[in-house]
Amino acid sequence: MSGAHTGRRSSKAVLHWVGVHSLGVAAALFFVLPFVFLLLTSLMGDRQALTRDLWPDTWEWGNYAKVWHTPGFLTWWRNTLLYAGLGTLLTVVSSVPVAYALAKFRFRGRRLALLLVIAMMMLPPQVVVIPMYLFWAKQLDLSGTLWPLIVPMAFGDAFSIFLLRQFLLTIPDEYLDAARVDGCGEVRTLLRVVLPMARPGIAAVALFQFFCAWNDYFGPQIYASDNPAAWTLSYGLESFKGAHHTNWNLTMAATVLVMAPVIVLFFFAQKAFVEGVTLTGVKG
Amino acid sequence: MTGAHPLRAKRRRSALRTAAFLSPWLIGFAVFFLYPLLSTLYFSFTRYDGFRQPAFNGLDNWSYVFTDYPLFWPAMRNTLWLVLVMVTCRVAFGLGIGLLITKIKTGTGIFRTLFYLPYLAPPVAATLAFVFLLNPGTGPANTLLDAVGLPTPGWFTDADWSKPALTALALWGVGDLMVIFMAALLDVPKEQYEAAELDGAGAWARFRHITLPNISPIIMFAVVTGVIQAMQYYAQPLVAGKVAAGVIGGSGQQFEPGYPDKSTLTLPQLVYNLGFQRFDYGTACVVALVLFALSMAFTALLMRRRGGLIGAGE
């Protein structure tokens, strides 16, 4: 009696398992196939890339070398690394104290400050781009350089401040009080007590900021478009397609090369990523 | 009596300390938010080409944008289409994938990584890849659709299909929502499901009466942030339009924005088009302010729900 019951239940469980996992495989195909076609096309010959073939006749690994040695490609790499690397460093250094104050200090106007941070976070960059462009290009004569992209990152990024603040809220006040009782000033408390505990939050912010700069298209288009020596990968990639109009294979190889660092970094820092994304949405 | 003085000194010290910690952001707020926002407002009432001094022209730019500028309403319609359709699809799909991943028991890590990775793909790279994949003549997508006997639309070259194609691209990058929904779904108290099951509630009833109410704040968060993203949608529609039209990228060549037939034109593109291709900064600032009004309206909505959905309220 009870055996028949559990038998029915377990066969139902097996069916459920099979159903869920086939759905999972179907979804996985949707997410993975674009990458697969991308790779396969990047390895085709020039002519085959223009046909409906899905599988390369010959494996043209040389496509990658060709892309790598395209004039400008290395400059775009250097610029992107500079923008993303230096920008990330500046963002973290300038955002941590702000987030700390918003999470742990009691002061008048705290709520207003937080509202303004959120408003800044939600502001489309196009809203302020015209005065900003005029400021950098006409007043400071710095268009065609990376400065207009990097310098603003030294003044706290709203999204990073918000994310870090959410993270710092989860650190119990008792730790800070203990440090203060021991005679630490706020700066020492921040450096010695808070920073080590906030490492995962800082890692998440740094990664998001790095990718934000790595992926940025609008900024480089505004400030660097008239000087190819200041282009970044994101912006250069689109022109690469233009210059190699019919060469989908080379374009896809370049696309793979631009995506690769992001994916490699993800595998090293999966946890920080997922934590950061969760933090934006779930913890209030 | 003597205590009042040190207390005030202490208070002043703590105010100074707060200001010191906030200073990077205070400067950033003034220089990169307040000043340019007020300038945008001022320029919107002037004729300004960036060379001659701005000349006050009242509401001319505003009336031009709303009545005569041929690209404004198409861009507005496209933006609203993206807000309604793309955001709905992304939230529904993200929730579906989130549910699926919580049910998967074998190889969860692999599935989660596969579902998440496209979210990280740089937008320009992902767009290029999708324009190629959905290329009507030679793209693998239509080759596959043809093989199973489904229709093979022109995707990015057909005005009726270009926005659905952009939506497909947005669905590919749904990994962020998957993670958020997955975390929310795992937080729903198990006892509620067990109690419902004892009462004989089916799977749909459990989803409808337990899952949905529990995760509704997260759905709201996903909708509002999605709406704001949709209003800022820039690189993907621009690059898709340019590449599908076969326009050489980079500086120089002019391009009829929104190829095909204005169908991929969005409001942020107008700011660029008006300001940096037509050097009509005054009119560009009007469009920028329309964008500002829309995004702040949605931000206000986001912060009001349930006394501060994203932690603005204490």
Coordinates of C-alpha atoms in Angstrom, one line a residue:
Chain A
M1 CA 0.0 0.0 0.0
S2 CA 2.5 2.5 1.2
G3 CA 5.1 1.0 -1.2
A4 CA 2.8 1.7 -4.2
H5 CA 2.3 5.2 -2.9
T6 CA 6.0 6.0 -2.7
G7 CA 6.5 4.2 -6.1
R8 CA 4.1 6.6 -7.7
R9 CA 5.7 9.5 -6.0
S10 CA 9.2 8.6 -7.0
S11 CA 8.2 8.0 -10.6
K12 CA 6.5 11.4 -10.5
A13 CA 9.8 12.8 -9.1
V14 CA 11.8 11.2 -12.0
L15 CA 9.4 12.7 -14.5
H16 CA 9.7 16.1 -12.8
W17 CA 13.5 15.8 -12.9
V18 CA 13.5 14.9 -16.6
G19 CA 11.1 17.7 -17.4
V20 CA 13.1 20.4 -15.5
H21 CA 16.4 19.3 -16.9
S22 CA 15.2 19.1 -20.5
L23 CA 13.8 22.6 -20.1
G24 CA 17.2 23.6 -18.6
V25 CA 19.1 22.2 -21.6
A26 CA 16.8 24.0 -24.0
A27 CA 17.3 27.3 -22.2
A28 CA 21.1 26.6 -22.1
L29 CA 21.1 26.2 -25.9
F30 CA 19.5 29.7 -26.3
F31 CA 22.3 31.2 -24.1
V32 CA 25.2 29.2 -25.5
L33 CA 24.5 28.9 -29.3
P34 CA 25.2 32.5 -30.1
F35 CA 28.7 32.0 -28.5
V36 CA 29.2 28.8 -30.5
F37 CA 28.3 30.4 -33.8
L38 CA 30.4 33.4 -33.0
L39 CA 33.5 31.2 -32.5
L40 CA 32.8 29.0 -35.5
T41 CA 32.4 32.0 -37.8
S42 CA 35.6 33.6 -36.4
L43 CA 37.5 30.5 -37.6
M44 CA 36.1 30.4 -41.2
G45 CA 37.9 31.6 -44.3
D46 CA 36.9 35.0 -45.8
R47 CA 34.6 33.5 -48.4
Q48 CA 33.0 30.9 -46.3
A49 CA 32.0 33.5 -43.7
L50 CA 29.7 34.9 -46.3
T51 CA 27.8 31.7 -46.9
R52 CA 25.1 30.0 -44.9
D53 CA 27.6 27.3 -43.7
L54 CA 27.6 26.7 -40.0
W55 CA 30.8 24.6 -39.7
P56 CA 34.3 25.9 -40.9
D57 CA 35.8 24.0 -43.9
T58 CA 39.3 24.9 -42.8
W59 CA 40.1 26.2 -39.4
E60 CA 41.6 29.7 -39.9
W61 CA 43.3 30.3 -36.6
G62 CA 45.3 33.0 -38.3
N63 CA 42.2 35.2 -38.2
Y64 CA 43.0 36.0 -34.6
A65 CA 46.6 37.0 -35.4
K66 CA 45.3 39.2 -38.3
V67 CA 42.9 41.0 -36.0
W68 CA 45.5 41.4 -33.3
H69 CA 47.9 43.0 -35.7
T70 CA 45.3 45.3 -37.2
P71 CA 46.6 48.9 -36.9
G72 CA 45.1 50.5 -33.8
F73 CA 43.9 47.3 -32.1
L74 CA 46.6 47.4 -29.5
T75 CA 46.1 51.1 -28.9
W76 CA 42.4 50.4 -28.2
W77 CA 43.5 47.7 -25.7
R78 CA 45.8 50.0 -23.9
N79 CA 43.2 52.8 -23.8
T80 CA 40.5 50.5 -22.5
L81 CA 42.8 49.1 -19.8
L82 CA 43.8 52.6 -18.8
Y83 CA 40.2 53.8 -18.7
A84 CA 38.8 50.7 -16.9
G85 CA 41.8 50.1 -14.6
L86 CA 42.6 53.6 -13.5
G87 CA 38.9 54.5 -13.5
T88 CA 38.0 51.6 -11.3
L89 CA 40.8 52.4 -8.8
L90 CA 39.7 56.0 -8.6
T91 CA 36.0 55.1 -8.2
V92 CA 36.7 52.7 -5.3
V93 CA 38.9 55.1 -3.5
S94 CA 36.5 58.0 -3.8
S95 CA 33.3 56.0 -3.2
V96 CA 34.2 54.0 -0.1
P97 CA 34.3 57.0 2.4
V98 CA 31.0 58.3 1.0
A99 CA 29.3 55.0 1.3
Y100 CA 30.7 54.6 4.8
A101 CA 29.3 58.0 5.9
L102 CA 25.9 57.2 4.3
A103 CA 25.7 53.8 6.0
K104 CA 27.2 54.5 9.4
F105 CA 27.1 58.2 10.3
R106 CA 24.1 59.9 11.7
F107 CA 23.7 63.4 10.3
R108 CA 21.1 65.8 9.2
G109 CA 20.3 65.5 5.5
R110 CA 21.4 61.9 5.3
R111 CA 18.2 60.8 3.7
L112 CA 18.3 63.6 1.2
A113 CA 21.9 62.7 0.3
L114 CA 20.9 59.2 -0.3
L115 CA 17.9 60.2 -2.5
L116 CA 20.3 62.4 -4.5
V117 CA 22.7 59.5 -4.9
I118 CA 19.9 57.4 -6.2
A119 CA 18.7 60.2 -8.6
M120 CA 22.3 60.4 -10.0
M121 CA 22.4 56.7 -10.4
M122 CA 19.2 56.7 -12.4
L123 CA 20.2 59.8 -14.6
P124 CA 20.7 58.9 -18.3
P125 CA 24.2 60.2 -19.3
Q126 CA 22.6 61.9 -22.2
V127 CA 20.8 64.4 -20.0
V128 CA 24.0 66.2 -19.0
V129 CA 26.2 65.3 -21.9
I130 CA 26.0 68.7 -23.8
P131 CA 27.2 70.9 -20.9
M132 CA 29.8 68.3 -20.0
Y133 CA 31.1 68.1 -23.6
L134 CA 31.3 71.8 -23.8
F135 CA 33.1 71.9 -20.5
W136 CA 35.7 69.4 -21.5
A137 CA 36.1 70.2 -25.1
K138 CA 35.7 74.0 -25.3
Q139 CA 36.8 75.1 -21.9
L140 CA 39.6 72.6 -21.1
D141 CA 40.4 71.6 -24.7
L142 CA 40.6 68.0 -23.7
S143 CA 38.4 66.3 -26.3
G144 CA 40.3 63.5 -28.1
T145 CA 41.9 62.3 -24.9
L146 CA 40.9 59.9 -22.2
W147 CA 40.8 62.6 -19.4
P148 CA 37.1 63.4 -19.7
L149 CA 36.3 59.7 -19.2
I150 CA 38.7 59.0 -16.3
V151 CA 38.7 62.2 -14.2
P152 CA 34.9 62.1 -13.3
M153 CA 35.5 58.7 -11.8
A154 CA 37.6 60.3 -9.0
F155 CA 34.5 61.9 -7.6
G156 CA 32.5 59.0 -6.4
D157 CA 30.2 57.0 -8.7
A158 CA 26.6 56.9 -7.6
F159 CA 26.0 53.2 -8.4
S160 CA 29.1 52.2 -6.5
I161 CA 28.2 54.4 -3.5
F162 CA 24.8 52.9 -3.4
L163 CA 26.0 49.3 -3.7
L164 CA 28.7 49.8 -1.1
R165 CA 26.3 51.4 1.3
Q166 CA 23.9 48.5 0.9
F167 CA 26.9 46.2 1.8
L168 CA 28.1 48.3 4.7
L169 CA 24.7 48.3 6.3
T170 CA 25.1 44.5 6.8
I171 CA 28.2 45.1 9.0
P172 CA 27.0 45.3 12.7
D173 CA 27.6 48.6 14.4
E174 CA 29.1 46.7 17.4
Y175 CA 32.4 46.2 15.5
L176 CA 32.7 49.9 14.8
D177 CA 31.8 50.8 18.4
A178 CA 34.5 48.4 19.7
A179 CA 37.1 50.1 17.5
R180 CA 36.0 53.6 18.7
V181 CA 36.2 52.5 22.3
D182 CA 39.7 51.3 21.6
G183 CA 40.5 54.9 20.5
C184 CA 40.4 54.6 16.8
G185 CA 39.3 57.7 14.8
E186 CA 36.9 57.3 12.0
V187 CA 39.6 57.0 9.4
R188 CA 41.3 54.3 11.3
T189 CA 38.1 52.5 12.0
L190 CA 37.3 52.6 8.2
L191 CA 40.7 51.4 7.2
R192 CA 41.4 48.8 9.9
V193 CA 37.9 47.4 10.7
V194 CA 35.5 48.2 7.9
L195 CA 37.6 47.7 4.9
P196 CA 38.7 44.2 5.7
M197 CA 35.1 43.2 6.3
A198 CA 33.8 45.0 3.2
R199 CA 36.2 43.2 0.9
P200 CA 33.5 41.3 -1.0
G201 CA 31.4 44.4 -1.5
I202 CA 34.4 46.3 -2.7
A203 CA 35.3 43.5 -5.1
A204 CA 31.8 43.6 -6.5
V205 CA 31.9 47.3 -7.0
A206 CA 35.3 47.2 -8.6
L207 CA 34.2 44.5 -11.0
F208 CA 31.0 46.3 -12.0
Q209 CA 33.0 49.5 -12.5
F210 CA 35.6 47.8 -14.5
F211 CA 33.0 46.3 -16.9
C212 CA 31.1 49.5 -17.0
A213 CA 34.2 51.3 -18.4
W214 CA 35.2 48.3 -20.5
N215 CA 31.7 48.3 -22.1
D216 CA 31.2 52.0 -22.3
Y217 CA 30.3 53.2 -25.8
F218 CA 28.7 56.5 -25.3
G219 CA 31.6 58.2 -23.4
P220 CA 34.3 57.3 -25.9
Q221 CA 31.9 58.2 -28.8
I222 CA 31.4 61.7 -27.4
Y223 CA 35.0 62.5 -26.3
A224 CA 37.3 60.3 -28.4
S225 CA 35.6 59.8 -31.7
D226 CA 37.7 62.4 -33.6
N227 CA 41.0 60.9 -32.5
P228 CA 41.5 57.2 -33.2
A229 CA 44.5 57.1 -30.9
A230 CA 42.1 57.6 -28.0
W231 CA 39.5 55.0 -29.1
T232 CA 38.6 52.2 -26.7
L233 CA 37.8 48.6 -27.7
S234 CA 34.0 49.1 -27.4
Y235 CA 34.1 52.1 -29.8
G236 CA 36.9 50.7 -32.0
L237 CA 35.1 47.4 -32.5
E238 CA 32.2 49.1 -34.3
S239 CA 34.6 50.9 -36.7
F240 CA 36.4 47.7 -37.1
K241 CA 33.2 46.2 -38.6
G242 CA 33.1 49.2 -40.9
A243 CA 36.6 48.9 -42.1
H244 CA 36.3 45.2 -42.7
H245 CA 32.9 45.5 -44.2
T246 CA 32.5 42.0 -45.7
N247 CA 34.8 40.1 -43.3
W248 CA 32.4 38.7 -40.8
N249 CA 35.0 36.2 -39.8
L250 CA 37.5 38.9 -38.8
T251 CA 34.7 40.9 -37.2
M252 CA 33.6 38.0 -35.1
A253 CA 37.2 37.2 -34.2
A254 CA 37.6 40.8 -32.9
T255 CA 34.3 40.4 -31.1
V256 CA 35.6 37.3 -29.4
L257 CA 38.8 39.1 -28.4
V258 CA 36.8 41.9 -26.8
M259 CA 34.5 39.5 -24.9
A260 CA 37.3 37.2 -23.8
P261 CA 38.7 39.3 -20.9
V262 CA 35.3 39.8 -19.4
I263 CA 34.6 36.1 -19.5
V264 CA 38.0 35.2 -18.1
L265 CA 37.6 37.7 -15.2
F266 CA 34.2 36.3 -14.5
F267 CA 35.5 32.8 -13.9
F268 CA 38.0 34.2 -11.4
A269 CA 35.4 36.3 -9.6
Q270 CA 32.1 34.6 -10.0
K271 CA 31.1 35.0 -6.3
A272 CA 31.8 38.7 -6.1
F273 CA 29.7 39.2 -9.3
V274 CA 26.7 37.3 -8.1
E275 CA 26.9 38.9 -4.7
G276 CA 26.9 42.4 -6.3
V277 CA 23.9 41.7 -8.5
T278 CA 22.0 40.2 -5.6
L279 CA 22.8 43.2 -3.4
T280 CA 21.4 45.7 -5.9
G281 CA 18.0 44.0 -5.9
V282 CA 17.3 42.1 -2.8
K283 CA 18.8 43.5 0.3
G284 CA 17.3 46.8 1.3
Chain B
M1 CA 26.6 74.7 32.1
T2 CA 30.2 74.0 31.1
G3 CA 29.0 70.9 29.3
A4 CA 27.2 72.9 26.5
H5 CA 30.4 74.2 25.0
P6 CA 32.3 71.0 24.5
L7 CA 29.1 69.4 23.2
R8 CA 28.7 72.0 20.5
A9 CA 32.4 71.7 19.6
K10 CA 31.9 67.9 19.3
R11 CA 28.9 68.4 17.1
R12 CA 30.8 70.8 14.9
R13 CA 33.7 68.3 14.7
S14 CA 31.3 65.5 13.7
A15 CA 29.7 67.7 11.0
L16 CA 33.2 68.5 9.6
R17 CA 34.0 64.8 9.6
T18 CA 30.8 63.9 7.8
A19 CA 31.6 66.6 5.2
A20 CA 35.1 65.3 4.7
F21 CA 33.9 61.8 4.1
L22 CA 31.2 63.0 1.7
S23 CA 33.5 65.5 -0.1
P24 CA 34.3 63.4 -3.2
W25 CA 30.6 62.9 -3.9
L26 CA 29.7 66.5 -2.9
I27 CA 32.1 67.8 -5.6
G28 CA 31.0 65.2 -8.0
F29 CA 27.4 66.1 -7.4
A30 CA 28.0 69.8 -8.0
V31 CA 30.2 69.4 -11.0
F32 CA 28.8 66.4 -12.8
F33 CA 25.1 66.6 -11.9
L34 CA 23.8 70.0 -10.7
Y35 CA 25.9 72.3 -12.9
P36 CA 25.3 70.4 -16.1
L37 CA 21.6 69.8 -15.3
L38 CA 21.0 73.6 -14.8
S39 CA 23.0 74.3 -17.9
T40 CA 20.9 71.9 -19.9
L41 CA 17.8 73.7 -18.7
Y42 CA 19.3 77.1 -19.6
F43 CA 20.5 75.9 -23.1
S44 CA 17.1 74.5 -23.8
F45 CA 15.7 78.1 -24.1
T46 CA 18.5 79.3 -26.4
R47 CA 19.8 78.9 -29.9
Y48 CA 23.3 77.5 -29.4
D49 CA 25.7 75.9 -31.8
G50 CA 28.7 75.8 -29.5
F51 CA 30.6 78.6 -31.2
R52 CA 28.5 81.7 -31.0
Q53 CA 27.1 82.8 -27.6
P54 CA 23.8 81.1 -26.7
A55 CA 21.0 83.4 -27.8
F56 CA 17.7 83.3 -25.8
N57 CA 14.8 82.1 -28.0
G58 CA 12.2 81.3 -25.5
L59 CA 10.1 78.2 -26.2
D60 CA 11.2 77.8 -29.8
N61 CA 13.2 74.7 -29.3
W62 CA 10.5 73.1 -27.2
S63 CA 7.8 73.8 -29.8
Y64 CA 10.1 72.6 -32.6
V65 CA 10.7 69.3 -30.8
F66 CA 7.1 68.5 -30.1
T67 CA 5.5 69.7 -33.3
D68 CA 8.0 69.8 -36.2
Y69 CA 11.0 67.7 -35.4
P70 CA 10.3 64.6 -37.6
L71 CA 12.3 62.2 -35.4
F72 CA 11.0 63.0 -32.0
W73 CA 7.7 61.1 -32.0
P74 CA 9.1 58.0 -33.7
A75 CA 11.8 57.9 -31.1
M76 CA 9.3 58.4 -28.3
R77 CA 7.1 55.6 -29.7
N78 CA 10.1 53.3 -30.0
T79 CA 11.2 54.1 -26.5
L80 CA 7.7 53.4 -25.2
W81 CA 7.6 50.2 -27.2
L82 CA 10.8 49.1 -25.6
V83 CA 9.5 50.1 -22.2
L84 CA 6.3 48.1 -22.6
V85 CA 7.4 45.1 -24.6
M86 CA 11.1 44.6 -24.0
V87 CA 10.8 45.2 -20.2
T88 CA 7.8 42.9 -19.9
C89 CA 9.5 40.1 -21.9
R90 CA 12.7 40.5 -19.9
V91 CA 11.1 40.4 -16.5
A92 CA 8.9 37.4 -17.4
F93 CA 11.8 35.6 -19.0
G94 CA 14.1 36.4 -16.1
L95 CA 11.5 35.1 -13.6
G96 CA 11.1 32.0 -15.7
I97 CA 14.8 31.3 -15.8
G98 CA 15.1 32.1 -12.1
L99 CA 12.3 29.6 -11.3
L100 CA 13.9 27.0 -13.6
I101 CA 17.3 27.4 -11.9
T102 CA 15.8 26.9 -8.5
K103 CA 14.3 23.6 -9.7
I104 CA 17.4 22.3 -11.4
K105 CA 19.1 19.8 -9.1
T106 CA 21.9 18.4 -11.2
G107 CA 24.7 20.6 -12.6
T108 CA 23.2 23.8 -11.1
G109 CA 26.6 25.6 -11.2
I110 CA 27.1 24.9 -14.9
F111 CA 23.6 26.0 -15.8
R112 CA 23.8 29.1 -13.8
T113 CA 27.1 30.1 -15.4
L114 CA 25.8 29.5 -18.9
F115 CA 22.6 31.6 -18.2
Y116 CA 24.7 34.4 -16.7
L117 CA 27.6 34.7 -19.1
P118 CA 25.8 36.6 -21.9
Y119 CA 24.9 39.4 -19.4
L120 CA 28.6 40.2 -19.3
A121 CA 29.2 40.4 -23.0
P122 CA 30.1 44.0 -24.0
P123 CA 27.0 45.6 -25.6
V124 CA 28.7 46.5 -28.8
A125 CA 30.2 43.0 -29.2
A126 CA 26.9 41.4 -28.3
T127 CA 25.0 43.6 -30.8
L128 CA 27.5 42.9 -33.6
A129 CA 27.2 39.2 -32.9
F130 CA 23.4 39.4 -33.0
V131 CA 23.3 41.4 -36.2
F132 CA 25.5 38.7 -37.7
L133 CA 23.5 35.8 -36.2
L134 CA 20.2 37.3 -37.4
N135 CA 21.6 38.3 -40.8
P136 CA 18.7 37.4 -43.2
G137 CA 20.9 36.0 -46.0
T138 CA 23.7 34.1 -44.2
G139 CA 23.0 34.2 -40.5
P140 CA 22.8 30.9 -38.6
A141 CA 19.5 31.8 -36.9
N142 CA 17.6 31.9 -40.2
T143 CA 19.4 28.8 -41.4
L144 CA 18.2 27.0 -38.3
L145 CA 14.6 28.4 -38.6
D146 CA 14.5 27.4 -42.3
A147 CA 15.6 23.9 -41.5
V148 CA 12.7 23.4 -39.2
G149 CA 10.3 25.1 -41.5
L150 CA 9.7 28.3 -39.6
P151 CA 9.5 31.7 -41.2
T152 CA 12.8 33.6 -41.7
P153 CA 12.2 37.3 -41.1
G154 CA 14.7 40.0 -42.1
W155 CA 15.3 40.9 -38.4
F156 CA 17.5 44.0 -38.2
T157 CA 16.8 45.0 -41.8
D158 CA 13.0 44.8 -41.5
A159 CA 11.3 47.7 -39.6
D160 CA 8.6 45.3 -38.2
W161 CA 11.2 42.9 -36.8
S162 CA 14.1 45.2 -35.7
K163 CA 12.6 45.8 -32.2
P164 CA 11.8 42.1 -31.6
A165 CA 15.4 41.4 -32.6
L166 CA 16.6 43.9 -30.1
T167 CA 14.3 42.2 -27.5
A168 CA 15.9 38.9 -28.3
L169 CA 19.3 40.5 -27.7
A170 CA 18.0 41.8 -24.3
L171 CA 16.6 38.4 -23.4
W172 CA 20.0 36.8 -24.1
G173 CA 21.5 39.2 -21.4
V174 CA 18.9 38.4 -18.7
G175 CA 21.5 36.9 -16.3
D176 CA 21.3 39.8 -13.9
L177 CA 17.5 39.4 -13.4
M178 CA 18.0 35.6 -13.1
V179 CA 20.3 36.1 -10.2
I180 CA 18.1 38.6 -8.4
F181 CA 15.0 36.4 -8.9
M182 CA 16.8 33.3 -7.8
A183 CA 17.9 34.9 -4.6
A184 CA 14.3 36.2 -3.9
L185 CA 12.8 32.8 -4.7
L186 CA 15.1 31.0 -2.3
D187 CA 14.1 33.4 0.4
V188 CA 10.4 32.5 0.2
P189 CA 9.6 30.6 3.5
K190 CA 9.4 26.9 2.8
E191 CA 6.6 26.4 5.5
Q192 CA 4.2 28.4 3.4
Y193 CA 4.6 26.0 0.5
E194 CA 4.2 23.0 2.8
A195 CA 1.1 24.4 4.4
A196 CA -0.4 25.1 1.0
E197 CA 0.4 21.6 -0.2
L198 CA -1.4 20.1 2.8
D199 CA -4.4 22.2 1.8
G200 CA -4.2 20.6 -1.6
A201 CA -3.0 23.7 -3.6
G202 CA -1.7 22.8 -7.0
A203 CA 1.5 24.2 -8.6
W204 CA -0.2 27.2 -10.2
A205 CA -2.1 28.1 -7.0
R206 CA 1.1 27.9 -5.0
F207 CA 2.9 30.1 -7.5
R208 CA 0.0 32.6 -7.7
H209 CA -0.8 32.8 -3.9
I210 CA 2.6 32.3 -2.3
T211 CA 5.5 32.9 -4.8
L212 CA 4.2 36.0 -6.5
P213 CA 3.2 38.0 -3.3
N214 CA 6.5 37.1 -1.7
I215 CA 8.6 38.3 -4.6
S216 CA 6.5 41.2 -5.7
P217 CA 8.9 43.8 -4.4
I218 CA 11.6 42.3 -6.5
I219 CA 9.4 42.2 -9.6
M220 CA 8.7 45.8 -9.0
F221 CA 12.4 46.5 -8.7
A222 CA 13.1 44.6 -11.9
V223 CA 10.3 46.5 -13.7
V224 CA 11.4 50.0 -12.7
T225 CA 15.1 49.5 -13.2
G226 CA 14.2 47.8 -16.6
V227 CA 12.1 50.8 -17.6
I228 CA 15.0 53.2 -16.8
Q229 CA 17.4 51.0 -18.8
A230 CA 15.0 50.9 -21.7
M231 CA 14.9 54.7 -21.7
Q232 CA 18.7 54.9 -21.7
Y233 CA 18.9 52.2 -24.5
Y234 CA 21.6 53.6 -26.7
A235 CA 24.6 51.5 -27.9
Q236 CA 22.6 48.4 -28.9
P237 CA 19.9 50.1 -31.2
L238 CA 22.5 52.5 -32.6
V239 CA 25.1 49.9 -33.5
A240 CA 22.5 47.5 -34.7
G241 CA 21.0 50.2 -37.0
K242 CA 24.4 51.2 -38.3
V243 CA 25.8 47.8 -38.9
A244 CA 22.6 46.5 -40.5
A245 CA 22.6 49.5 -42.8
G246 CA 26.2 48.8 -43.7
V247 CA 27.4 52.2 -42.5
I248 CA 31.1 52.6 -41.8
G249 CA 31.4 53.2 -38.1
G250 CA 33.5 55.8 -36.3
S251 CA 33.5 59.4 -37.1
G252 CA 32.8 61.1 -40.4
Q253 CA 30.1 59.4 -42.3
Q254 CA 26.6 60.6 -41.7
F255 CA 23.9 58.1 -41.2
E256 CA 20.1 58.3 -41.4
P257 CA 19.4 57.4 -37.7
G258 CA 17.2 54.5 -36.8
Y259 CA 17.7 52.2 -39.7
P260 CA 15.5 50.5 -40.9
D261 CA 12.8 53.3 -41.3
K262 CA 13.5 54.9 -37.9
S263 CA 12.5 51.7 -36.2
T264 CA 15.6 51.5 -33.9
L265 CA 15.6 55.2 -33.0
T266 CA 15.5 56.0 -29.3
L267 CA 15.4 59.2 -27.3
P268 CA 19.1 59.1 -26.3
Q269 CA 20.1 58.8 -29.9
L270 CA 18.3 62.1 -30.7
V271 CA 20.4 63.9 -28.1
Y272 CA 23.5 62.8 -30.0
N273 CA 22.0 63.4 -33.4
L274 CA 20.8 66.9 -32.6
G275 CA 23.8 67.9 -30.5
F276 CA 26.8 66.3 -32.1
Q277 CA 25.8 65.9 -35.7
R278 CA 23.6 68.9 -36.3
F279 CA 25.3 71.1 -33.7
D280 CA 21.9 72.3 -32.4
Y281 CA 22.7 72.1 -28.7
G282 CA 19.6 74.0 -27.7
T283 CA 17.2 71.5 -29.2
A284 CA 19.3 68.6 -28.0
C285 CA 18.9 69.9 -24.5
V286 CA 15.1 69.8 -24.9
V287 CA 15.2 66.1 -25.7
A288 CA 17.6 65.6 -22.8
L289 CA 15.2 67.2 -20.4
V290 CA 12.3 65.1 -21.7
L291 CA 14.5 62.0 -21.0
F292 CA 15.3 63.5 -17.5
A293 CA 11.6 64.0 -16.7
L294 CA 10.7 60.5 -17.7
S295 CA 13.5 58.8 -15.8
M296 CA 13.0 60.8 -12.6
A297 CA 9.3 60.0 -12.7
F298 CA 10.1 56.3 -12.7
T299 CA 12.8 56.8 -10.0
A300 CA 10.3 58.4 -7.8
L301 CA 8.0 55.5 -8.3
L302 CA 10.8 53.1 -7.4
M303 CA 11.6 54.9 -4.1
R304 CA 8.0 55.3 -3.0
R305 CA 6.9 51.7 -3.2
R306 CA 6.6 50.2 0.3
G307 CA 8.4 53.0 2.0
G308 CA 11.6 52.8 0.0
L309 CA 12.0 49.7 -2.0
I310 CA 15.7 50.1 -2.5
G311 CA 16.6 51.1 1.0
A312 CA 16.1 54.9 0.8
G313 CA 13.7 54.8 3.8
E314 CA 15.2 53.7 7.0

